[in-house]
Structures are given as C-alpha cells and as structure tokens.
JSON list of C-alpha atoms in Angstrom, two decimals:
[
{"chain": "U", "resi": 16, "resn": "ALA", "atom": "CA", "xyz": [-10.48, -6.46, 49.04]},
{"chain": "U", "resi": 17, "resn": "GLU", "atom": "CA", "xyz": [-10.04, -5.57, 52.70]},
{"chain": "U", "resi": 18, "resn": "PRO", "atom": "CA", "xyz": [-12.10, -7.66, 55.10]},
{"chain": "U", "resi": 19, "resn": "SER", "atom": "CA", "xyz": [-14.76, -5.52, 56.72]},
{"chain": "U", "resi": 20, "resn": "VAL", "atom": "CA", "xyz": [-14.18, -4.62, 60.36]},
{"chain": "U", "resi": 21, "resn": "THR", "atom": "CA", "xyz": [-17.27, -4.84, 62.52]},
{"chain": "U", "resi": 22, "resn": "ALA", "atom": "CA", "xyz": [-18.16, -2.57, 65.43]},
{"chain": "U", "resi": 23, "resn": "VAL", "atom": "CA", "xyz": [-17.62, -5.57, 67.72]},
{"chain": "U", "resi": 24, "resn": "ASP", "atom": "CA", "xyz": [-14.08, -6.03, 66.35]},
{"chain": "U", "resi": 25, "resn": "ILE", "atom": "CA", "xyz": [-13.34, -2.33, 66.87]},
{"chain": "U", "resi": 26, "resn": "ASN", "atom": "CA", "xyz": [-14.69, -2.43, 70.43]},
{"chain": "U", "resi": 27, "resn": "GLN", "atom": "CA", "xyz": [-12.54, -5.46, 71.25]},
{"chain": "U", "resi": 28, "resn": "GLN", "atom": "CA", "xyz": [-9.45, -3.83, 69.73]},
{"chain": "U", "resi": 29, "resn": "VAL", "atom": "CA", "xyz": [-10.05, -0.57, 71.62]},
{"chain": "U", "resi": 30, "resn": "LEU", "atom": "CA", "xyz": [-10.67, -2.26, 74.97]},
{"chain": "U", "resi": 31, "resn": "ALA", "atom": "CA", "xyz": [-7.52, -4.38, 74.52]},
{"chain": "U", "resi": 32, "resn": "PHE", "atom": "CA", "xyz": [-5.57, -1.22, 73.59]},
{"chain": "U", "resi": 33, "resn": "VAL", "atom": "CA", "xyz": [-6.70, 0.60, 76.76]},
{"chain": "U", "resi": 34, "resn": "GLN", "atom": "CA", "xyz": [-5.80, -2.46, 78.85]},
{"chain": "U", "resi": 35, "resn": "HIS", "atom": "CA", "xyz": [-2.30, -2.65, 77.30]},
{"chain": "U", "resi": 36, "resn": "TRP", "atom": "CA", "xyz": [-1.82, 1.10, 77.89]},
{"chain": "U", "resi": 37, "resn": "ALA", "atom": "CA", "xyz": [-2.66, 0.60, 81.58]},
{"chain": "U", "resi": 38, "resn": "GLU", "atom": "CA", "xyz": [-0.30, -2.40, 81.74]},
{"chain": "U", "resi": 39, "resn": "ALA", "atom": "CA", "xyz": [2.62, -0.40, 80.26]},
{"chain": "U", "resi": 40, "resn": "TRP", "atom": "CA", "xyz": [1.91, 2.33, 82.82]},
{"chain": "U", "resi": 41, "resn": "SER", "atom": "CA", "xyz": [1.79, -0.20, 85.66]},
{"chain": "U", "resi": 42, "resn": "ALA", "atom": "CA", "xyz": [5.06, -1.73, 84.43]},
{"chain": "U", "resi": 43, "resn": "GLN", "atom": "CA", "xyz": [6.59, 1.77, 84.59]},
{"chain": "U", "resi": 44, "resn": "ASP", "atom": "CA", "xyz": [7.82, 1.23, 81.03]},
{"chain": "U", "resi": 45, "resn": "ALA", "atom": "CA", "xyz": [8.06, 4.83, 79.84]},
{"chain": "U", "resi": 46, "resn": "ASP", "atom": "CA", "xyz": [8.97, 4.00, 76.23]},
{"chain": "U", "resi": 47, "resn": "ALA", "atom": "CA", "xyz": [6.08, 1.55, 75.85]},
{"chain": "U", "resi": 48, "resn": "TYR", "atom": "CA", "xyz": [3.67, 3.92, 77.62]},
{"chain": "U", "resi": 49, "resn": "LEU", "atom": "CA", "xyz": [4.61, 6.91, 75.46]},
{"chain": "U", "resi": 50, "resn": "GLY", "atom": "CA", "xyz": [4.33, 4.71, 72.37]},
{"chain": "U", "resi": 51, "resn": "PHE", "atom": "CA", "xyz": [0.56, 4.55, 72.90]},
{"chain": "U", "resi": 52, "resn": "TYR", "atom": "CA", "xyz": [0.30, 8.27, 72.06]},
{"chain": "U", "resi": 53, "resn": "ASP", "atom": "CA", "xyz": [-0.05, 9.57, 68.50]},
{"chain": "U", "resi": 54, "resn": "GLU", "atom": "CA", "xyz": [2.62, 11.91, 67.14]},
{"chain": "U", "resi": 55, "resn": "ALA", "atom": "CA", "xyz": [-0.10, 14.57, 66.91]},
{"chain": "U", "resi": 56, "resn": "TYR", "atom": "CA", "xyz": [-1.07, 14.17, 70.61]},
{"chain": "U", "resi": 57, "resn": "ARG", "atom": "CA", "xyz": [-1.12, 17.50, 72.41]},
{"chain": "U", "resi": 58, "resn": "PRO", "atom": "CA", "xyz": [-1.33, 17.56, 76.19]},
{"chain": "U", "resi": 59, "resn": "SER", "atom": "CA", "xyz": [-4.39, 19.42, 77.51]},
{"chain": "U", "resi": 60, "resn": "SER", "atom": "CA", "xyz": [-2.23, 21.08, 80.19]},
{"chain": "U", "resi": 61, "resn": "GLY", "atom": "CA", "xyz": [-0.70, 23.59, 77.77]},
{"chain": "U", "resi": 62, "resn": "MET", "atom": "CA", "xyz": [2.73, 21.95, 77.99]},
{"chain": "U", "resi": 63, "resn": "THR", "atom": "CA", "xyz": [4.65, 21.20, 74.82]},
{"chain": "U", "resi": 64, "resn": "ARG", "atom": "CA", "xyz": [4.82, 17.55, 73.86]},
{"chain": "U", "resi": 65, "resn": "SER", "atom": "CA", "xyz": [8.49, 17.50, 74.87]},
{"chain": "U", "resi": 66, "resn": "GLN", "atom": "CA", "xyz": [7.74, 18.94, 78.33]},
{"chain": "U", "resi": 67, "resn": "TRP", "atom": "CA", "xyz": [4.86, 16.49, 78.74]},
{"chain": "U", "resi": 68, "resn": "GLN", "atom": "CA", "xyz": [7.06, 13.50, 77.77]},
{"chain": "U", "resi": 69, "resn": "THR", "atom": "CA", "xyz": [9.73, 14.57, 80.28]},
{"chain": "U", "resi": 70, "resn": "GLN", "atom": "CA", "xyz": [7.09, 14.94, 83.01]},
{"chain": "U", "resi": 71, "resn": "ARG", "atom": "CA", "xyz": [5.50, 11.57, 82.16]},
{"chain": "U", "resi": 72, "resn": "ARG", "atom": "CA", "xyz": [8.91, 9.83, 82.33]},
{"chain": "U", "resi": 73, "resn": "GLU", "atom": "CA", "xyz": [9.57, 11.35, 85.77]},
{"chain": "U", "resi": 74, "resn": "ARG", "atom": "CA", "xyz": [6.11, 10.37, 87.02]},
{"chain": "U", "resi": 75, "resn": "LEU", "atom": "CA", "xyz": [6.52, 6.82, 85.69]},
{"chain": "U", "resi": 76, "resn": "GLU", "atom": "CA", "xyz": [10.04, 6.28, 87.04]},
{"chain": "U", "resi": 77, "resn": "THR", "atom": "CA", "xyz": [9.82, 7.96, 90.47]},
{"chain": "U", "resi": 78, "resn": "PRO", "atom": "CA", "xyz": [7.34, 5.74, 92.39]},
{"chain": "U", "resi": 79, "resn": "ARG", "atom": "CA", "xyz": [8.52, 2.40, 93.75]},
{"chain": "U", "resi": 80, "resn": "PHE", "atom": "CA", "xyz": [5.43, 0.83, 92.17]},
{"chain": "U", "resi": 81, "resn": "ILE", "atom": "CA", "xyz": [2.41, 1.85, 90.11]},
{"chain": "U", "resi": 82, "resn": "GLU", "atom": "CA", "xyz": [-0.84, -0.05, 89.65]},
{"chain": "U", "resi": 83, "resn": "VAL", "atom": "CA", "xyz": [-3.30, 1.24, 87.07]},
{"chain": "U", "resi": 84, "resn": "SER", "atom": "CA", "xyz": [-6.55, -0.54, 86.43]},
{"chain": "U", "resi": 85, "resn": "ILE", "atom": "CA", "xyz": [-9.46, 0.25, 84.16]},
{"chain": "U", "resi": 86, "resn": "ARG", "atom": "CA", "xyz": [-13.10, -0.27, 85.09]},
{"chain": "U", "resi": 87, "resn": "ASP", "atom": "CA", "xyz": [-16.38, 0.22, 83.22]},
{"chain": "U", "resi": 88, "resn": "ALA", "atom": "CA", "xyz": [-14.72, 0.90, 79.85]},
{"chain": "U", "resi": 89, "resn": "GLN", "atom": "CA", "xyz": [-17.18, 1.78, 77.11]},
{"chain": "U", "resi": 90, "resn": "VAL", "atom": "CA", "xyz": [-16.51, 2.61, 73.51]},
{"chain": "U", "resi": 91, "resn": "GLN", "atom": "CA", "xyz": [-18.79, 5.61, 72.99]},
{"chain": "U", "resi": 92, "resn": "SER", "atom": "CA", "xyz": [-18.81, 6.24, 69.29]},
{"chain": "U", "resi": 93, "resn": "GLY", "atom": "CA", "xyz": [-16.62, 5.84, 66.34]},
{"chain": "U", "resi": 94, "resn": "THR", "atom": "CA", "xyz": [-15.69, 4.96, 62.83]},
{"chain": "U", "resi": 95, "resn": "ASP", "atom": "CA", "xyz": [-13.13, 2.49, 61.51]},
{"chain": "U", "resi": 96, "resn": "ASN", "atom": "CA", "xyz": [-10.35, 4.93, 62.34]},
{"chain": "U", "resi": 97, "resn": "HIS", "atom": "CA", "xyz": [-11.64, 7.16, 65.15]},
{"chain": "U", "resi": 98, "resn": "VAL", "atom": "CA", "xyz": [-13.28, 6.27, 68.47]},
{"chain": "U", "resi": 99, "resn": "LEU", "atom": "CA", "xyz": [-13.99, 7.69, 71.91]},
{"chain": "U", "resi": 100, "resn": "VAL", "atom": "CA", "xyz": [-13.62, 5.42, 74.93]},
{"chain": "U", "resi": 101, "resn": "LYS", "atom": "CA", "xyz": [-14.70, 6.34, 78.47]},
{"chain": "U", "resi": 102, "resn": "PHE", "atom": "CA", "xyz": [-13.70, 4.52, 81.64]},
{"chain": "U", "resi": 103, "resn": "VAL", "atom": "CA", "xyz": [-12.92, 4.76, 85.32]},
{"chain": "U", "resi": 104, "resn": "GLN", "atom": "CA", "xyz": [-9.17, 4.74, 85.98]},
{"chain": "U", "resi": 105, "resn": "LEU", "atom": "CA", "xyz": [-7.86, 3.54, 89.33]},
{"chain": "U", "resi": 106, "resn": "TYR", "atom": "CA", "xyz": [-4.30, 4.66, 90.05]},
{"chain": "U", "resi": 107, "resn": "HIS", "atom": "CA", "xyz": [-2.30, 3.48, 93.03]},
{"chain": "U", "resi": 108, "resn": "SER", "atom": "CA", "xyz": [1.38, 3.97, 93.85]},
{"chain": "U", "resi": 109, "resn": "ASP", "atom": "CA", "xyz": [3.51, 4.05, 96.98]},
{"chain": "U", "resi": 110, "resn": "SER", "atom": "CA", "xyz": [2.89, 7.81, 97.25]},
{"chain": "U", "resi": 111, "resn": "PHE", "atom": "CA", "xyz": [-0.50, 8.55, 95.65]},
{"chain": "U", "resi": 112, "resn": "SER", "atom": "CA", "xyz": [-3.87, 6.99, 94.88]},
{"chain": "U", "resi": 113, "resn": "ASP", "atom": "CA", "xyz": [-6.89, 8.25, 93.01]},
{"chain": "U", "resi": 114, "resn": "GLU", "atom": "CA", "xyz": [-9.89, 7.28, 90.96]},
{"chain": "U", "resi": 115, "resn": "THR", "atom": "CA", "xyz": [-10.81, 9.37, 87.93]},
{"chain": "U", "resi": 116, "resn": "ARG", "atom": "CA", "xyz": [-13.14, 9.21, 84.98]},
{"chain": "U", "resi": 117, "resn": "LYS", "atom": "CA", "xyz": [-11.35, 9.59, 81.67]},
{"chain": "U", "resi": 118, "resn": "MET", "atom": "CA", "xyz": [-12.10, 9.81, 78.00]},
{"chain": "U", "resi": 119, "resn": "LEU", "atom": "CA", "xyz": [-9.53, 8.91, 75.35]},
{"chain": "U", "resi": 120, "resn": "GLU", "atom": "CA", "xyz": [-9.92, 9.88, 71.73]},
{"chain": "U", "resi": 121, "resn": "LEU", "atom": "CA", "xyz": [-8.20, 7.21, 69.65]},
{"chain": "U", "resi": 122, "resn": "LEU", "atom": "CA", "xyz": [-7.12, 7.28, 66.02]},
{"chain": "U", "resi": 123, "resn": "HIS", "atom": "CA", "xyz": [-6.31, 4.21, 63.94]},
{"chain": "U", "resi": 124, "resn": "VAL", "atom": "CA", "xyz": [-2.94, 5.01, 62.36]},
{"chain": "U", "resi": 125, "resn": "ASP", "atom": "CA", "xyz": [-0.87, 2.61, 60.22]},
{"chain": "U", "resi": 126, "resn": "GLY", "atom": "CA", "xyz": [-2.75, -0.40, 61.57]},
{"chain": "U", "resi": 127, "resn": "ASN", "atom": "CA", "xyz": [-2.53, 0.60, 65.25]},
{"chain": "U", "resi": 128, "resn": "TRP", "atom": "CA", "xyz": [-4.70, 2.56, 67.63]},
{"chain": "U", "resi": 129, "resn": "LYS", "atom": "CA", "xyz": [-3.06, 5.66, 69.12]},
{"chain": "U", "resi": 130, "resn": "ILE", "atom": "CA", "xyz": [-4.20, 8.16, 71.76]},
{"chain": "U", "resi": 131, "resn": "PHE", "atom": "CA", "xyz": [-4.92, 11.49, 70.10]},
{"chain": "U", "resi": 132, "resn": "SER", "atom": "CA", "xyz": [-6.41, 13.26, 73.13]},
{"chain": "U", "resi": 133, "resn": "GLU", "atom": "CA", "xyz": [-7.08, 12.49, 76.78]},
{"chain": "U", "resi": 134, "resn": "GLU", "atom": "CA", "xyz": [-9.33, 14.27, 79.22]},
{"chain": "U", "resi": 135, "resn": "LEU", "atom": "CA", "xyz": [-10.89, 13.90, 82.62]},
{"chain": "U", "resi": 136, "resn": "THR", "atom": "CA", "xyz": [-14.68, 13.61, 82.54]},
{"chain": "U", "resi": 137, "resn": "HIS", "atom": "CA", "xyz": [-17.44, 13.62, 85.14]}
]
C-alpha cells in the first residue's frame, strides 16, 4: 500500500518546488527552468508553447544576472495531485526589477510537481 501523504507533506513539497523553480531562474539555467513546466502548460499570453520557450530562453540568457526570490508563499488549496500556490515574486536583474503577486497551478505528474498554469494576481 502507498503511504498516505499529508497536507503538511504536500505543502512542504510545493514550497520546496517553488523555491527550486526560483533558483533555476536565478541561475539562468533555461533547461532546468523550463523543466518545471508541465507538457500541457499553455502560456496565458496567447503564444504557442514553442514561442513562449524561445522567449523564456532569451529572457533568461540576456541579463548579466537575475535574482528571483519568493516571499509569503501559501498553498491555497489542493488534492494529492493538484494545488494552487500564491506568493510575492521579487525579480531583479541588471536591467529590470519588479515585484508581482503570482499564482501557480501545480499538477503532480509521475512523482514530480509541474507548473500547469501561471498568472499574475492582485
């Protein structure tokens, strides 16, 4: 029998996942960063996934440095294989800085969390 996964375990996994996603972004590691996204991820901008991946690679590789940090992360709701997590994202590079509120919809796929959708919130 599978060991039961508690809500606390899921929260810890999700918060660690979001932290690792931010670290891959900060490291400007495009392959690792893009690996956090589910195959079914569709950008909200109306771009195709291929266009979005090309744009993300350019935005990751162009700055001399990127620092992304996550603050006030909260797992909003979920099941064993689907959660929403909201947080404040602080982005800083040599050419741009901002602070945004985001929500990620995560799916648990083949033993790993993946980003299914991403949106700015208020």
